[in-house]
Amino acid sequence: MWVNVFWTNKIYSQDLNTMPLQTHIHISSEQGLSSITTLIVGSKSAALIDPPFLVPDAKSVVKWIKDTTSLPLKAVFVTHHHPDHFFSANPILEAFQEARFLTAPYVRAGIDREYEEKVKYWPSVMGKEMVPEKPRKPDVFEHSFFVLDGDEQSPICLLGPVQGDSIDQTLFWLPTEKTVVCGDVIYARSTHVWAAEIETPQILHAWQKSLDLIASLNANKIIPGHLEKGWEMDGQADLAHTRKYLQLFDDL
């Protein structure tokens, strides 16, 4: 079973005859804040990172997954506690019932802290039909990496907590493929950076250090947390955009 590999302490050396993991992105609607959902497809199964904010976008993700792969979806992960990255997981989990819904302990703590407030607030803003009445909460994932069944040579590492537009971000780093899923540590150049939670210079500088960490990975593919439709991903340009945006606050 795929879940058994969560508890292995051994990361296997790369088999050059094995296909690398494939990553695909789905961009939510503008109303759904143009958040990115990432699908990781292996040789026997798949995993998803960051369900959309709104139900219509989640239903679109279900169709997109089925159109992209016939392999079973085994897990759905969340990068951080903001509702636009987990609120409408319900339709996805209903469509793929063997998938586990997971996140790091510090992310679950943030979800728990704000859950009741957000569940009451967002239907009044978006409409009751746009968000689930009771959004599912992810279970706690205590480990620092996982692998997909059959792809033990391609670990998916959880790096966190790191600072982004919240204090509880998780980077998902695929070292074999040199791909990093950044959540809201990186905003694409088509979007405004959510900076409302930069309350102190220390938080700002911590976010800048997170950008340094991403740069140090020398990734071939950098997947941001938000990208408007019609734009192409450009990891280095998006990294520079986020860095420049934060520098404006540092210069104040």
Tab-separated table of C-alpha atoms in Angstrom:
chain	number	residue	atom	x	y	z
A	1	MET	CA	0.000	0.000	0.000
A	2	TRP	CA	1.125	3.524	-0.756
A	3	VAL	CA	0.579	4.735	2.799
A	4	ASN	CA	3.126	2.255	4.164
A	5	VAL	CA	6.015	4.147	2.645
A	6	PHE	CA	5.318	7.129	4.930
A	7	TRP	CA	7.136	5.315	7.708
A	8	THR	CA	10.273	4.270	5.885
A	9	ASN	CA	13.505	5.945	6.955
A	10	LYS	CA	15.333	5.108	3.762
A	11	ILE	CA	15.336	7.251	0.622
A	12	TYR	CA	16.377	5.111	-2.280
A	13	SER	CA	18.978	6.120	-4.856
A	14	GLN	CA	17.648	7.196	-8.207
A	15	ASP	CA	17.001	4.514	-10.810
A	16	LEU	CA	17.805	6.118	-14.125
A	17	ASN	CA	15.366	3.785	-15.887
A	18	THR	CA	12.424	5.108	-13.859
A	19	MET	CA	10.282	7.940	-15.160
A	20	PRO	CA	10.338	11.038	-12.956
A	21	LEU	CA	7.234	12.338	-11.253
A	22	GLN	CA	5.129	14.633	-13.407
A	23	THR	CA	3.588	17.867	-12.088
A	24	HIS	CA	0.527	19.585	-13.544
A	25	ILE	CA	-1.260	22.731	-12.392
A	26	HIS	CA	-4.888	23.860	-12.302
A	27	ILE	CA	-5.618	27.583	-11.920
A	28	SER	CA	-8.797	28.527	-10.086
A	29	SER	CA	-11.198	31.214	-11.234
A	30	GLU	CA	-10.572	34.875	-10.511
A	31	GLN	CA	-13.350	34.716	-7.915
A	32	GLY	CA	-11.450	31.810	-6.390
A	33	LEU	CA	-8.390	34.088	-6.162
A	34	SER	CA	-6.510	32.366	-8.985
A	35	SER	CA	-5.034	29.841	-6.563
A	36	ILE	CA	-2.998	26.967	-7.953
A	37	THR	CA	-3.737	23.299	-7.350
A	38	THR	CA	-0.843	20.967	-8.188
A	39	LEU	CA	-1.212	17.349	-9.280
A	40	ILE	CA	1.804	15.060	-8.880
A	41	VAL	CA	1.567	11.937	-11.031
A	42	GLY	CA	3.802	8.935	-10.486
A	43	SER	CA	4.044	5.515	-12.089
A	44	LYS	CA	1.177	3.965	-10.095
A	45	SER	CA	-0.618	6.745	-8.229
A	46	ALA	CA	-0.987	10.496	-7.778
A	47	ALA	CA	-1.136	13.157	-5.065
A	48	LEU	CA	-2.695	16.618	-4.993
A	49	ILE	CA	-1.504	19.796	-3.290
A	50	ASP	CA	-3.845	22.657	-2.312
A	51	PRO	CA	-7.549	22.143	-3.105
A	52	PRO	CA	-9.347	25.288	-4.310
A	53	PHE	CA	-11.278	27.841	-2.293
A	54	LEU	CA	-14.649	27.546	-4.061
A	55	VAL	CA	-16.857	24.565	-4.870
A	56	PRO	CA	-17.132	25.267	-8.642
A	57	ASP	CA	-13.341	25.319	-8.899
A	58	ALA	CA	-13.113	22.081	-6.905
A	59	LYS	CA	-15.549	20.405	-9.279
A	60	SER	CA	-13.387	21.642	-12.142
A	61	VAL	CA	-10.364	20.090	-10.422
A	62	VAL	CA	-12.151	16.725	-10.190
A	63	LYS	CA	-12.721	16.705	-13.951
A	64	TRP	CA	-9.186	17.918	-14.599
A	65	ILE	CA	-7.670	15.119	-12.517
A	66	LYS	CA	-9.720	12.501	-14.355
A	67	ASP	CA	-8.743	14.016	-17.705
A	68	THR	CA	-5.062	14.135	-16.710
A	69	THR	CA	-4.554	10.647	-15.285
A	70	SER	CA	-6.354	7.351	-14.789
A	71	LEU	CA	-4.154	6.532	-11.796
A	72	PRO	CA	-5.672	6.573	-8.303
A	73	LEU	CA	-5.396	9.747	-6.238
A	74	LYS	CA	-3.875	8.637	-2.938
A	75	ALA	CA	-3.442	11.875	-0.994
A	76	VAL	CA	-4.443	15.527	-0.885
A	77	PHE	CA	-2.039	17.857	0.933
A	78	VAL	CA	-2.393	21.481	2.097
A	79	THR	CA	0.492	23.984	2.134
A	80	HIS	CA	-0.913	26.384	4.761
A	81	HIS	CA	-4.048	27.331	6.686
A	82	HIS	CA	-5.585	30.003	4.430
A	83	PRO	CA	-9.060	28.960	3.162
A	84	ASP	CA	-8.206	29.510	-0.506
A	85	HIS	CA	-5.884	26.502	-0.248
A	86	PHE	CA	-8.144	23.920	1.381
A	87	PHE	CA	-11.755	25.077	1.880
A	88	SER	CA	-13.371	23.163	-0.993
A	89	ALA	CA	-11.561	19.866	-0.621
A	90	ASN	CA	-14.917	18.159	0.016
A	91	PRO	CA	-15.926	17.563	-3.641
A	92	ILE	CA	-12.452	16.215	-4.418
A	93	LEU	CA	-12.442	13.849	-1.452
A	94	GLU	CA	-15.936	12.659	-2.356
A	95	ALA	CA	-14.813	11.920	-5.911
A	96	PHE	CA	-11.600	10.173	-4.826
A	97	GLN	CA	-12.602	8.413	-1.647
A	98	GLU	CA	-9.393	6.475	-1.096
A	99	ALA	CA	-7.380	9.702	-0.934
A	100	ARG	CA	-6.121	10.755	2.475
A	101	PHE	CA	-6.410	14.448	3.391
A	102	LEU	CA	-3.210	15.576	5.097
A	103	THR	CA	-1.156	18.515	6.288
A	104	ALA	CA	1.720	19.356	8.611
A	105	PRO	CA	0.884	19.748	12.328
A	106	TYR	CA	1.499	23.493	12.337
A	107	VAL	CA	-0.873	23.971	9.396
A	108	ARG	CA	-3.620	22.001	11.121
A	109	ALA	CA	-3.109	24.175	14.212
A	110	GLY	CA	-3.689	27.291	12.102
A	111	ILE	CA	-6.808	25.794	10.539
A	112	ASP	CA	-8.193	24.898	13.967
A	113	ARG	CA	-7.457	28.371	15.298
A	114	GLU	CA	-9.530	30.166	12.645
A	115	TYR	CA	-11.946	27.470	11.489
A	116	GLU	CA	-15.174	28.546	13.229
A	117	GLU	CA	-14.700	32.176	12.239
A	118	LYS	CA	-13.967	31.359	8.583
A	119	VAL	CA	-16.837	28.867	8.264
A	120	LYS	CA	-19.268	31.576	9.354
A	121	TYR	CA	-17.674	34.398	7.375
A	122	TRP	CA	-17.057	33.095	3.868
A	123	PRO	CA	-20.595	31.900	2.983
A	124	SER	CA	-21.826	35.411	3.806
A	125	VAL	CA	-19.326	36.860	1.335
A	126	MET	CA	-19.231	34.263	-1.452
A	127	GLY	CA	-22.691	32.727	-1.128
A	128	LYS	CA	-23.677	29.505	0.597
A	129	GLU	CA	-23.507	27.524	-2.625
A	130	MET	CA	-19.891	28.544	-3.241
A	131	VAL	CA	-18.220	26.985	-0.185
A	132	PRO	CA	-18.980	23.774	1.721
A	133	GLU	CA	-21.093	24.148	4.833
A	134	LYS	CA	-18.523	22.129	6.768
A	135	PRO	CA	-15.148	22.136	5.013
A	136	ARG	CA	-13.134	19.016	5.772
A	137	LYS	CA	-10.094	19.480	7.961
A	138	PRO	CA	-6.930	17.657	6.926
A	139	ASP	CA	-5.453	15.047	9.226
A	140	VAL	CA	-2.033	15.687	10.713
A	141	PHE	CA	0.924	14.296	8.758
A	142	GLU	CA	3.876	13.981	11.131
A	143	HIS	CA	6.584	13.056	8.636
A	144	SER	CA	9.084	15.093	6.631
A	145	PHE	CA	8.613	13.291	3.317
A	146	PHE	CA	6.475	10.761	1.494
A	147	VAL	CA	6.760	8.700	-1.664
A	148	LEU	CA	4.227	7.428	-4.141
A	149	ASP	CA	3.944	3.665	-4.532
A	150	GLY	CA	6.457	2.505	-7.116
A	151	ASP	CA	8.395	5.769	-6.996
A	152	GLU	CA	10.480	5.261	-3.865
A	153	GLN	CA	13.480	6.848	-5.595
A	154	SER	CA	11.544	10.133	-5.949
A	155	PRO	CA	10.715	11.444	-2.464
A	156	ILE	CA	8.436	14.427	-1.959
A	157	CYS	CA	9.873	16.415	0.942
A	158	LEU	CA	7.936	18.762	3.218
A	159	LEU	CA	10.073	21.783	4.132
A	160	GLY	CA	8.553	23.862	6.884
A	161	PRO	CA	7.316	25.734	8.636
A	162	VAL	CA	8.581	28.641	6.562
A	163	GLN	CA	7.301	32.191	6.343
A	164	GLY	CA	5.219	33.274	3.374
A	165	ASP	CA	1.981	35.236	3.449
A	166	SER	CA	1.377	33.309	6.689
A	167	ILE	CA	3.720	31.872	9.286
A	168	ASP	CA	2.841	28.244	8.579
A	169	GLN	CA	3.840	27.577	4.994
A	170	THR	CA	5.105	24.224	3.723
A	171	LEU	CA	7.259	23.887	0.626
A	172	PHE	CA	6.907	20.575	-1.232
A	173	TRP	CA	10.317	19.794	-2.722
A	174	LEU	CA	10.835	17.081	-5.326
A	175	PRO	CA	14.654	16.766	-5.378
A	176	THR	CA	14.838	14.151	-8.128
A	177	GLU	CA	12.730	16.302	-10.444
A	178	LYS	CA	14.110	19.600	-9.032
A	179	THR	CA	10.568	20.928	-8.667
A	180	VAL	CA	9.264	22.955	-5.723
A	181	VAL	CA	5.602	23.643	-4.942
A	182	CYS	CA	5.722	26.900	-3.013
A	183	GLY	CA	2.216	27.666	-1.820
A	184	ASP	CA	1.974	31.322	-0.877
A	185	VAL	CA	5.676	31.831	-0.370
A	186	ILE	CA	5.806	32.734	-4.071
A	187	TYR	CA	3.227	34.774	-5.979
A	188	ALA	CA	3.340	34.819	-9.767
A	189	ARG	CA	4.132	38.121	-11.434
A	190	SER	CA	0.504	38.435	-12.608
A	191	THR	CA	-0.745	38.746	-9.026
A	192	HIS	CA	-0.534	41.061	-6.041
A	193	VAL	CA	1.286	39.601	-3.054
A	194	TRP	CA	-0.946	39.172	0.008
A	195	ALA	CA	1.003	41.200	2.547
A	196	ALA	CA	-1.675	41.887	5.168
A	197	GLU	CA	-0.022	39.574	7.688
A	198	ILE	CA	3.389	41.274	7.538
A	199	GLU	CA	2.988	42.844	10.957
A	200	THR	CA	6.639	43.252	11.944
A	201	PRO	CA	10.012	43.719	10.225
A	202	GLN	CA	10.977	40.290	11.540
A	203	ILE	CA	8.115	38.629	9.643
A	204	LEU	CA	9.102	40.477	6.471
A	205	HIS	CA	12.722	39.413	6.806
A	206	ALA	CA	11.688	35.813	7.523
A	207	TRP	CA	9.712	35.770	4.267
A	208	GLN	CA	12.729	37.122	2.413
A	209	LYS	CA	14.788	34.294	3.926
A	210	SER	CA	12.211	31.822	2.601
A	211	LEU	CA	12.813	33.227	-0.874
A	212	ASP	CA	16.543	32.725	-0.341
A	213	LEU	CA	15.845	29.100	0.576
A	214	ILE	CA	13.856	28.549	-2.609
A	215	ALA	CA	16.595	30.171	-4.685
A	216	SER	CA	19.194	27.905	-3.051
A	217	LEU	CA	17.347	24.800	-4.268
A	218	ASN	CA	18.229	25.676	-7.885
A	219	ALA	CA	14.888	24.264	-8.949
A	220	ASN	CA	14.059	23.731	-12.593
A	221	LYS	CA	10.365	24.280	-11.864
A	222	ILE	CA	8.947	26.686	-9.274
A	223	ILE	CA	5.183	26.481	-8.771
A	224	PRO	CA	3.687	29.576	-7.085
A	225	GLY	CA	0.551	29.776	-4.967
A	226	HIS	CA	-1.381	32.066	-7.326
A	227	LEU	CA	-1.282	32.693	-11.074
A	228	GLU	CA	-3.860	34.373	-13.271
A	229	LYS	CA	-5.208	32.410	-16.212
A	230	GLY	CA	-3.547	33.260	-19.497
A	231	TRP	CA	-0.124	33.614	-17.899
A	232	GLU	CA	2.681	31.064	-18.107
A	233	MET	CA	4.704	30.057	-15.081
A	234	ASP	CA	8.207	31.508	-14.991
A	235	GLY	CA	9.814	30.471	-11.738
A	236	GLN	CA	12.710	32.891	-11.727
A	237	ALA	CA	10.517	35.817	-12.789
A	238	ASP	CA	7.917	34.940	-10.147
A	239	LEU	CA	10.616	34.652	-7.491
A	240	ALA	CA	11.996	38.047	-8.505
A	241	HIS	CA	8.482	39.547	-8.516
A	242	THR	CA	7.791	38.377	-4.971
A	243	ARG	CA	11.205	39.531	-3.769
A	244	LYS	CA	10.768	42.990	-5.322
A	245	TYR	CA	7.261	43.315	-3.862
A	246	LEU	CA	8.552	42.570	-0.368
A	247	GLN	CA	11.468	44.941	-0.822
A	248	LEU	CA	8.970	47.783	-1.204
A	249	PHE	CA	7.865	47.167	2.379
A	250	ASP	CA	11.460	46.920	3.553
A	251	ASP	CA	12.166	50.333	2.035
A	252	LEU	CA	9.330	52.063	3.885
